[in-house]
Amino acid sequence: MELSKLTLEIFSCLEKKWLSDCRNADVWKKTRILSIDGVGGSNGPVAADILIHLEHQIKAKTGDRTARIADFFDLIAGTGIGGIIAAMLTADDGNGRPLYTATEVVKFLKEKRCKMFRPAGIFRRRRFSGSSFDRVLQEAFGRAEGRDLTLKDTCKPLLVPCYDLNSSAPFVFSQADAVESPSFDFELWKVCRATSATPSRFKPFELTSVDGKTCCVAVDGGLVMNNPSAAAVTHVLHNKRDFPSVSGLEDLMVLSLGNGTCGEASRSRGKMTRDCSTPAVVEIVLDGVSETVDQILGNAFCWNRSDYLRIQANGIVRRWATEERGEGEGCARVLKEKGVESLPFGGKRLLKESNGERIERFVERLVASGKSLPPSPSKKPTTTTTAGKVNLPRP
């Protein structure tokens, strides 16, 4: 009888373990993507404060005060200011760890905002100084020994798009291509400068690869990929070096962070019939691209919506230099807002959960799947996303 009782207890424990593994099987095999939208002009991105909340949740769930966002995502993508944030989150400190925490990233960008968006002159208030922006980015990614960090110097795969005027096509900067060839390896500060060159605000930015063989004349990637999550999904599906186990969308988890509507978007839509200025058109394009990509991915993940989470500040426009509100109020309002989800055949629906609750539930799955490992730099990718990449000679 004692032996039978012991045997029953053993099989009961094994059954519980098996059922637990079955319930968590979808989490363990998922490849996790973080995508950060761009934003028009000098508006402060709401996503920046959301990332601080995300990192705090990760630390709370893991009990690890040294945990970073990059530890729990397999690829981070960003456009415009989102590209700068993505690059800072993945920049390697020389020891295989992220150079910045989310809090440090946001603090740095807020402190440097005036220098990043310094007017080019007294009579050119709508245009910003490129040289001042360059110095801020060089400070962010410059190493102590004087050598700037490049795309290869990231602790996790990074994806940052721009639009190349030379080839009249999107150009996607990626760590995978940089590892494969020095002709696609660029300095990180230049990558960030390229994806942030918003037309009518900055001049096009020309950059060359570290070996001088590839040249790109870049403007803001937000014109074609303001929401880079679709490009990130495509990249993962076709990059068999970094993601050999991914065979379809069922193997992915995607967190997409919007930055709210552009600063003048609400006014621009109302006056488009009488004012078709370039800034108005650019702002509508940025918002339209983001919403279109969200609609497409919402359809793609409609069979398992828990694998795709889009956090967007609906109707909230906030600047970093707040005048009447506290510094963190914009983030708090976004977290308290009810989530919004795209419907398969158009339109949106209001969810019962708040954005804060949705993030917390997503973090639980991130933590359950454990930390992700950096890709091995010794192997070359069999296939990578090279949309818009052509080996352009230096003029």
mmCIF file of C-alpha atoms in Angstrom, residues 69-382:
data_model
loop_
_atom_site.group_PDB
_atom_site.id
_atom_site.type_symbol
_atom_site.label_atom_id
_atom_site.label_comp_id
_atom_site.label_asym_id
_atom_site.label_seq_id
_atom_site.Cartn_x
_atom_site.Cartn_y
_atom_site.Cartn_z
ATOM 1 C CA ILE A 69 14.901 45.087 -21.850
ATOM 2 C CA ALA A 70 17.433 43.655 -24.305
ATOM 3 C CA ASP A 71 17.748 40.562 -22.106
ATOM 4 C CA PHE A 72 14.211 39.468 -22.934
ATOM 5 C CA PHE A 73 13.907 40.389 -26.620
ATOM 6 C CA ASP A 74 15.584 38.638 -29.538
ATOM 7 C CA LEU A 75 15.393 41.635 -31.898
ATOM 8 C CA ILE A 76 14.746 45.348 -31.374
ATOM 9 C CA ALA A 77 13.685 47.621 -34.236
ATOM 10 C CA GLY A 78 13.024 51.351 -34.354
ATOM 11 C CA THR A 79 12.474 54.258 -36.729
ATOM 12 C CA GLY A 80 13.393 57.908 -36.226
ATOM 13 C CA ILE A 81 13.588 58.725 -32.508
ATOM 14 C CA GLY A 82 12.467 55.132 -31.959
ATOM 15 C CA GLY A 83 15.556 54.030 -33.880
ATOM 16 C CA ILE A 84 17.778 56.073 -31.569
ATOM 17 C CA ILE A 85 16.131 54.471 -28.543
ATOM 18 C CA ALA A 86 16.487 50.981 -30.061
ATOM 19 C CA ALA A 87 20.183 51.564 -30.810
ATOM 20 C CA MET A 88 20.874 52.834 -27.285
ATOM 21 C CA LEU A 89 19.049 49.861 -25.733
ATOM 22 C CA THR A 90 21.133 47.370 -27.741
ATOM 23 C CA ALA A 91 24.529 49.145 -27.786
ATOM 24 C CA ASP A 92 27.184 46.875 -26.255
ATOM 25 C CA ASP A 93 29.197 48.185 -23.313
ATOM 26 C CA GLY A 94 32.173 46.030 -24.356
ATOM 27 C CA ASN A 95 31.253 43.161 -22.034
ATOM 28 C CA GLY A 96 28.221 41.826 -23.881
ATOM 29 C CA ARG A 97 25.776 43.872 -21.779
ATOM 30 C CA PRO A 98 23.573 46.815 -22.812
ATOM 31 C CA LEU A 99 25.330 50.154 -22.494
ATOM 32 C CA TYR A 100 22.188 51.923 -21.230
ATOM 33 C CA THR A 101 19.123 51.127 -19.163
ATOM 34 C CA ALA A 102 15.748 52.378 -20.398
ATOM 35 C CA THR A 103 15.789 55.056 -17.690
ATOM 36 C CA GLU A 104 19.243 56.231 -18.774
ATOM 37 C CA VAL A 105 18.163 56.346 -22.419
ATOM 38 C CA VAL A 106 15.142 58.526 -21.691
ATOM 39 C CA LYS A 107 17.088 60.757 -19.303
ATOM 40 C CA PHE A 108 19.843 61.313 -21.874
ATOM 41 C CA LEU A 109 17.417 62.160 -24.695
ATOM 42 C CA LYS A 110 15.361 64.498 -22.544
ATOM 43 C CA GLU A 111 18.448 66.353 -21.330
ATOM 44 C CA LYS A 112 19.792 66.655 -24.887
ATOM 45 C CA ARG A 113 16.486 67.473 -26.558
ATOM 46 C CA CYS A 114 17.260 71.178 -27.015
ATOM 47 C CA LYS A 115 20.596 70.353 -28.641
ATOM 48 C CA MET A 116 19.082 67.637 -30.838
ATOM 49 C CA PHE A 117 16.421 69.998 -32.149
ATOM 50 C CA ARG A 118 18.289 73.308 -32.122
ATOM 51 C CA PRO A 119 16.918 75.785 -34.716
ATOM 52 C CA ALA A 120 19.247 76.274 -37.670
ATOM 53 C CA GLY A 121 18.886 80.079 -37.478
ATOM 54 C CA ILE A 122 16.785 82.979 -36.285
ATOM 55 C CA PHE A 123 14.724 83.051 -39.480
ATOM 56 C CA ARG A 124 14.591 79.254 -39.960
ATOM 57 C CA ARG A 125 12.704 78.083 -36.890
ATOM 58 C CA ARG A 126 11.194 75.049 -38.632
ATOM 59 C CA ARG A 127 14.605 73.674 -39.627
ATOM 60 C CA PHE A 128 17.071 72.182 -37.147
ATOM 61 C CA SER A 129 20.845 72.154 -36.998
ATOM 62 C CA GLY A 130 22.298 68.894 -38.259
ATOM 63 C CA SER A 131 25.728 69.516 -36.728
ATOM 64 C CA SER A 132 24.262 69.950 -33.241
ATOM 65 C CA PHE A 133 22.292 66.697 -33.636
ATOM 66 C CA ASP A 134 25.476 64.940 -34.814
ATOM 67 C CA ARG A 135 27.402 65.925 -31.683
ATOM 68 C CA VAL A 136 24.673 64.557 -29.398
ATOM 69 C CA LEU A 137 24.628 61.191 -31.198
ATOM 70 C CA GLN A 138 28.436 60.999 -31.225
ATOM 71 C CA GLU A 139 28.391 61.535 -27.473
ATOM 72 C CA ALA A 140 25.861 58.729 -27.032
ATOM 73 C CA PHE A 141 27.743 56.124 -29.071
ATOM 74 C CA GLY A 142 31.394 57.173 -28.784
ATOM 75 C CA ARG A 143 33.719 54.829 -26.922
ATOM 76 C CA ALA A 144 36.308 56.023 -24.407
ATOM 77 C CA GLU A 145 39.174 55.060 -26.720
ATOM 78 C CA GLY A 146 37.763 57.283 -29.435
ATOM 79 C CA ARG A 147 36.300 54.610 -31.745
ATOM 80 C CA ASP A 148 32.602 54.950 -32.467
ATOM 81 C CA LEU A 149 30.300 51.967 -32.005
ATOM 82 C CA THR A 150 29.071 50.319 -35.226
ATOM 83 C CA LEU A 151 26.163 48.034 -36.076
ATOM 84 C CA LYS A 152 28.289 45.031 -35.119
ATOM 85 C CA ASP A 153 28.739 46.471 -31.622
ATOM 86 C CA THR A 154 25.236 45.590 -30.430
ATOM 87 C CA CYS A 155 24.412 42.904 -27.880
ATOM 88 C CA LYS A 156 21.196 41.974 -29.711
ATOM 89 C CA PRO A 157 20.052 42.075 -33.365
ATOM 90 C CA LEU A 158 19.064 45.610 -34.342
ATOM 91 C CA LEU A 159 16.951 46.842 -37.250
ATOM 92 C CA VAL A 160 16.729 50.527 -38.248
ATOM 93 C CA PRO A 161 15.247 51.749 -41.574
ATOM 94 C CA CYS A 162 15.693 54.926 -43.594
ATOM 95 C CA TYR A 163 14.824 56.005 -47.134
ATOM 96 C CA ASP A 164 17.764 56.161 -49.545
ATOM 97 C CA LEU A 165 17.572 58.933 -52.157
ATOM 98 C CA ASN A 166 20.333 57.261 -54.209
ATOM 99 C CA SER A 167 18.362 54.088 -54.879
ATOM 100 C CA SER A 168 14.887 55.622 -54.350
ATOM 101 C CA ALA A 169 14.040 52.749 -52.016
ATOM 102 C CA PRO A 170 13.990 51.863 -48.330
ATOM 103 C CA PHE A 171 17.383 50.988 -46.839
ATOM 104 C CA VAL A 172 17.358 48.758 -43.752
ATOM 105 C CA PHE A 173 20.364 48.872 -41.437
ATOM 106 C CA SER A 174 20.748 45.553 -39.603
ATOM 107 C CA GLN A 175 23.275 43.836 -37.398
ATOM 108 C CA ALA A 176 22.948 40.649 -39.471
ATOM 109 C CA ASP A 177 24.105 42.400 -42.650
ATOM 110 C CA ALA A 178 26.898 44.188 -40.765
ATOM 111 C CA VAL A 179 28.242 40.844 -39.514
ATOM 112 C CA GLU A 180 28.049 39.382 -43.000
ATOM 113 C CA SER A 181 29.895 42.203 -44.745
ATOM 114 C CA PRO A 182 31.753 45.392 -43.705
ATOM 115 C CA SER A 183 30.056 47.034 -46.691
ATOM 116 C CA PHE A 184 26.842 47.045 -44.637
ATOM 117 C CA ASP A 185 28.431 47.991 -41.327
ATOM 118 C CA PHE A 186 27.824 51.629 -40.356
ATOM 119 C CA GLU A 187 28.618 53.677 -37.283
ATOM 120 C CA LEU A 188 25.655 53.657 -34.911
ATOM 121 C CA TRP A 189 25.466 57.415 -34.553
ATOM 122 C CA LYS A 190 25.245 57.753 -38.334
ATOM 123 C CA VAL A 191 22.523 55.095 -38.507
ATOM 124 C CA CYS A 192 20.506 57.060 -35.946
ATOM 125 C CA ARG A 193 21.141 60.306 -37.791
ATOM 126 C CA ALA A 194 20.011 58.750 -41.067
ATOM 127 C CA THR A 195 16.702 57.441 -39.736
ATOM 128 C CA SER A 196 15.958 60.812 -38.069
ATOM 129 C CA ALA A 197 16.530 63.089 -41.079
ATOM 130 C CA THR A 198 12.924 64.283 -41.313
ATOM 131 C CA PRO A 199 12.306 66.244 -44.553
ATOM 132 C CA SER A 200 11.589 69.962 -44.017
ATOM 133 C CA ARG A 201 13.306 69.702 -40.606
ATOM 134 C CA PHE A 202 16.760 68.340 -41.519
ATOM 135 C CA LYS A 203 18.776 68.116 -44.709
ATOM 136 C CA PRO A 204 19.289 64.625 -46.191
ATOM 137 C CA PHE A 205 22.139 62.870 -44.406
ATOM 138 C CA GLU A 206 24.904 61.161 -46.404
ATOM 139 C CA LEU A 207 26.746 58.262 -44.816
ATOM 140 C CA THR A 208 29.125 55.541 -45.956
ATOM 141 C CA SER A 209 29.912 52.088 -44.590
ATOM 142 C CA VAL A 210 33.037 51.490 -42.495
ATOM 143 C CA ASP A 211 34.890 50.170 -45.552
ATOM 144 C CA GLY A 212 33.731 53.108 -47.710
ATOM 145 C CA LYS A 213 32.107 50.870 -50.352
ATOM 146 C CA THR A 214 28.411 51.567 -49.669
ATOM 147 C CA CYS A 215 26.946 55.047 -49.746
ATOM 148 C CA CYS A 216 23.474 56.130 -48.689
ATOM 149 C CA VAL A 217 21.806 59.551 -48.871
ATOM 150 C CA ALA A 218 19.150 59.159 -46.201
ATOM 151 C CA VAL A 219 15.942 60.827 -45.131
ATOM 152 C CA ASP A 220 13.600 59.812 -42.314
ATOM 153 C CA GLY A 221 12.661 56.130 -42.382
ATOM 154 C CA GLY A 222 9.241 57.099 -41.057
ATOM 155 C CA LEU A 223 8.171 58.076 -44.572
ATOM 156 C CA VAL A 224 8.066 54.387 -45.488
ATOM 157 C CA MET A 225 8.451 52.469 -42.180
ATOM 158 C CA ASN A 226 7.307 54.677 -39.322
ATOM 159 C CA ASN A 227 6.092 51.475 -37.672
ATOM 160 C CA PRO A 228 8.968 49.021 -38.345
ATOM 161 C CA SER A 229 7.281 45.960 -36.812
ATOM 162 C CA ALA A 230 6.370 44.488 -40.217
ATOM 163 C CA ALA A 231 9.984 44.812 -41.405
ATOM 164 C CA ALA A 232 11.160 43.214 -38.152
ATOM 165 C CA VAL A 233 8.803 40.245 -38.594
ATOM 166 C CA THR A 234 9.978 39.739 -42.179
ATOM 167 C CA HIS A 235 13.600 39.964 -41.088
ATOM 168 C CA VAL A 236 13.165 37.283 -38.415
ATOM 169 C CA LEU A 237 11.312 34.949 -40.771
ATOM 170 C CA HIS A 238 14.161 35.073 -43.315
ATOM 171 C CA ASN A 239 17.239 35.302 -41.077
ATOM 172 C CA LYS A 240 18.166 31.680 -40.413
ATOM 173 C CA ARG A 241 21.460 32.492 -38.698
ATOM 174 C CA ASP A 242 20.012 34.437 -35.802
ATOM 175 C CA PHE A 243 16.606 32.714 -35.739
ATOM 176 C CA PRO A 244 16.992 29.130 -37.010
ATOM 177 C CA SER A 245 13.926 27.799 -35.158
ATOM 178 C CA VAL A 246 11.429 30.292 -36.616
ATOM 179 C CA SER A 247 9.253 28.813 -39.354
ATOM 180 C CA GLY A 248 6.161 31.033 -39.207
ATOM 181 C CA LEU A 249 4.176 33.665 -37.335
ATOM 182 C CA GLU A 250 3.180 31.090 -34.730
ATOM 183 C CA ASP A 251 6.810 31.183 -33.516
ATOM 184 C CA LEU A 252 6.796 34.942 -32.843
ATOM 185 C CA MET A 253 5.797 37.369 -30.087
ATOM 186 C CA VAL A 254 5.663 41.066 -31.053
ATOM 187 C CA LEU A 255 5.440 44.136 -28.826
ATOM 188 C CA SER A 256 4.855 47.269 -30.895
ATOM 189 C CA LEU A 257 5.046 50.678 -29.211
ATOM 190 C CA GLY A 258 3.471 53.706 -30.845
ATOM 191 C CA ASN A 259 4.509 57.275 -30.086
ATOM 192 C CA GLY A 260 1.129 58.921 -30.285
ATOM 193 C CA THR A 261 -0.038 61.081 -33.161
ATOM 194 C CA CYS A 262 2.321 63.671 -34.590
ATOM 195 C CA GLY A 263 2.387 67.122 -33.065
ATOM 196 C CA GLU A 264 0.199 68.800 -35.642
ATOM 197 C CA ALA A 265 -1.646 65.754 -36.941
ATOM 198 C CA SER A 266 -5.046 66.715 -35.553
ATOM 199 C CA ARG A 267 -4.764 70.228 -36.951
ATOM 200 C CA SER A 268 -3.284 68.984 -40.214
ATOM 201 C CA ARG A 269 -6.181 66.646 -40.994
ATOM 202 C CA GLY A 270 -8.679 69.420 -40.444
ATOM 203 C CA LYS A 271 -6.961 71.931 -42.698
ATOM 204 C CA MET A 272 -5.719 69.630 -45.469
ATOM 205 C CA THR A 273 -8.389 70.925 -47.849
ATOM 206 C CA ARG A 274 -6.899 74.406 -47.699
ATOM 207 C CA ASP A 275 -3.299 73.773 -46.594
ATOM 208 C CA CYS A 276 -1.196 71.060 -48.265
ATOM 209 C CA SER A 277 2.104 72.134 -46.748
ATOM 210 C CA THR A 278 4.969 69.644 -46.590
ATOM 211 C CA PRO A 279 4.949 69.350 -42.757
ATOM 212 C CA ALA A 280 1.208 68.598 -42.782
ATOM 213 C CA VAL A 281 1.579 65.908 -45.439
ATOM 214 C CA VAL A 282 4.595 64.339 -43.694
ATOM 215 C CA GLU A 283 2.739 64.092 -40.378
ATOM 216 C CA ILE A 284 -0.264 62.415 -41.988
ATOM 217 C CA VAL A 285 2.032 59.986 -43.821
ATOM 218 C CA LEU A 286 3.780 59.019 -40.571
ATOM 219 C CA ASP A 287 0.505 58.302 -38.780
ATOM 220 C CA GLY A 288 -0.982 56.534 -41.799
ATOM 221 C CA VAL A 289 1.987 54.198 -42.232
ATOM 222 C CA SER A 290 1.889 53.185 -38.558
ATOM 223 C CA GLU A 291 -1.843 52.461 -38.572
ATOM 224 C CA THR A 292 -1.612 50.496 -41.826
ATOM 225 C CA VAL A 293 1.128 48.229 -40.472
ATOM 226 C CA ASP A 294 -0.847 47.718 -37.257
ATOM 227 C CA GLN A 295 -3.874 46.695 -39.308
ATOM 228 C CA ILE A 296 -1.822 44.215 -41.353
ATOM 229 C CA LEU A 297 -0.177 42.601 -38.337
ATOM 230 C CA GLY A 298 -3.474 42.522 -36.481
ATOM 231 C CA ASN A 299 -4.862 40.439 -39.353
ATOM 232 C CA ALA A 300 -1.771 38.218 -39.444
ATOM 233 C CA PHE A 301 -1.983 37.441 -35.713
ATOM 234 C CA CYS A 302 -5.795 37.280 -35.539
ATOM 235 C CA TRP A 303 -5.692 33.567 -34.591
ATOM 236 C CA ASN A 304 -3.577 34.292 -31.512
ATOM 237 C CA ARG A 305 -3.839 37.938 -30.517
ATOM 238 C CA SER A 306 -1.837 37.352 -27.323
ATOM 239 C CA ASP A 307 1.292 37.062 -29.507
ATOM 240 C CA TYR A 308 0.860 40.592 -30.883
ATOM 241 C CA LEU A 309 0.517 43.609 -28.603
ATOM 242 C CA ARG A 310 0.248 47.169 -29.866
ATOM 243 C CA ILE A 311 0.411 50.010 -27.325
ATOM 244 C CA GLN A 312 -0.549 53.371 -28.754
ATOM 245 C CA ALA A 313 -1.379 56.674 -27.067
ATOM 246 C CA ASN A 314 -4.688 57.384 -28.733
ATOM 247 C CA GLY A 315 -5.286 61.094 -28.997
ATOM 248 C CA ILE A 316 -2.541 62.025 -26.535
ATOM 249 C CA VAL A 317 0.066 64.500 -27.702
ATOM 250 C CA ARG A 318 2.789 65.309 -25.172
ATOM 251 C CA ARG A 319 6.076 67.140 -25.357
ATOM 252 C CA TRP A 320 9.083 66.298 -23.251
ATOM 253 C CA ALA A 321 9.315 69.907 -22.073
ATOM 254 C CA THR A 322 5.938 69.824 -20.328
ATOM 255 C CA GLU A 323 4.603 73.132 -19.117
ATOM 256 C CA GLU A 324 1.481 72.388 -17.082
ATOM 257 C CA ARG A 325 1.750 68.645 -16.366
ATOM 258 C CA GLY A 326 4.256 66.573 -14.448
ATOM 259 C CA GLU A 327 7.012 64.799 -16.361
ATOM 260 C CA GLY A 328 5.468 61.328 -15.992
ATOM 261 C CA GLU A 329 1.801 62.195 -16.419
ATOM 262 C CA GLY A 330 1.721 61.426 -20.133
ATOM 263 C CA CYS A 331 2.968 57.894 -19.468
ATOM 264 C CA ALA A 332 0.501 57.432 -16.594
ATOM 265 C CA ARG A 333 -2.405 58.443 -18.799
ATOM 266 C CA VAL A 334 -1.359 56.022 -21.531
ATOM 267 C CA LEU A 335 -1.100 53.158 -19.027
ATOM 268 C CA LYS A 336 -4.556 53.907 -17.617
ATOM 269 C CA GLU A 337 -6.202 54.153 -21.029
ATOM 270 C CA LYS A 338 -8.208 51.197 -22.249
ATOM 271 C CA GLY A 339 -6.355 49.278 -24.941
ATOM 272 C CA VAL A 340 -7.413 49.538 -28.577
ATOM 273 C CA GLU A 341 -7.184 46.655 -31.036
ATOM 274 C CA SER A 342 -7.467 46.627 -34.835
ATOM 275 C CA LEU A 343 -10.312 44.569 -36.265
ATOM 276 C CA PRO A 344 -9.655 42.082 -39.120
ATOM 277 C CA PHE A 345 -11.762 43.965 -41.680
ATOM 278 C CA GLY A 346 -11.033 47.530 -40.638
ATOM 279 C CA GLY A 347 -11.773 49.753 -37.698
ATOM 280 C CA LYS A 348 -10.824 49.345 -34.054
ATOM 281 C CA ARG A 349 -12.422 48.116 -30.863
ATOM 282 C CA LEU A 350 -11.994 49.239 -27.285
ATOM 283 C CA LEU A 351 -10.749 46.508 -24.938
ATOM 284 C CA LYS A 352 -11.647 45.968 -21.293
ATOM 285 C CA GLU A 353 -7.991 45.850 -20.229
ATOM 286 C CA SER A 354 -5.919 49.000 -19.762
ATOM 287 C CA ASN A 355 -2.583 49.387 -21.547
ATOM 288 C CA GLY A 356 -0.786 48.902 -18.226
ATOM 289 C CA GLU A 357 -2.553 45.593 -17.632
ATOM 290 C CA ARG A 358 -1.776 44.418 -21.146
ATOM 291 C CA ILE A 359 1.930 45.195 -20.688
ATOM 292 C CA GLU A 360 2.023 43.367 -17.355
ATOM 293 C CA ARG A 361 0.450 40.283 -18.934
ATOM 294 C CA PHE A 362 2.943 40.438 -21.798
ATOM 295 C CA VAL A 363 5.874 40.745 -19.360
ATOM 296 C CA GLU A 364 4.704 37.601 -17.557
ATOM 297 C CA ARG A 365 5.151 35.686 -20.804
ATOM 298 C CA LEU A 366 8.538 37.308 -21.431
ATOM 299 C CA VAL A 367 9.802 36.303 -18.024
ATOM 300 C CA ALA A 368 8.368 32.787 -18.349
ATOM 301 C CA SER A 369 10.356 32.274 -21.544
ATOM 302 C CA GLY A 370 13.617 33.329 -19.863
ATOM 303 C CA LYS A 371 16.461 35.506 -21.088
ATOM 304 C CA SER A 372 17.372 35.386 -24.767
ATOM 305 C CA LEU A 373 20.909 34.602 -25.892
ATOM 306 C CA PRO A 374 22.942 36.871 -28.202
ATOM 307 C CA PRO A 375 23.541 35.419 -31.694
ATOM 308 C CA SER A 376 26.916 33.879 -32.469
ATOM 309 C CA PRO A 377 28.972 36.338 -34.561
ATOM 310 C CA SER A 378 31.027 33.520 -36.073
ATOM 311 C CA LYS A 379 28.284 32.278 -38.395
ATOM 312 C CA LYS A 380 27.059 34.023 -41.491
ATOM 313 C CA PRO A 381 23.327 34.354 -42.129
ATOM 314 C CA THR A 382 21.885 32.209 -44.892
#
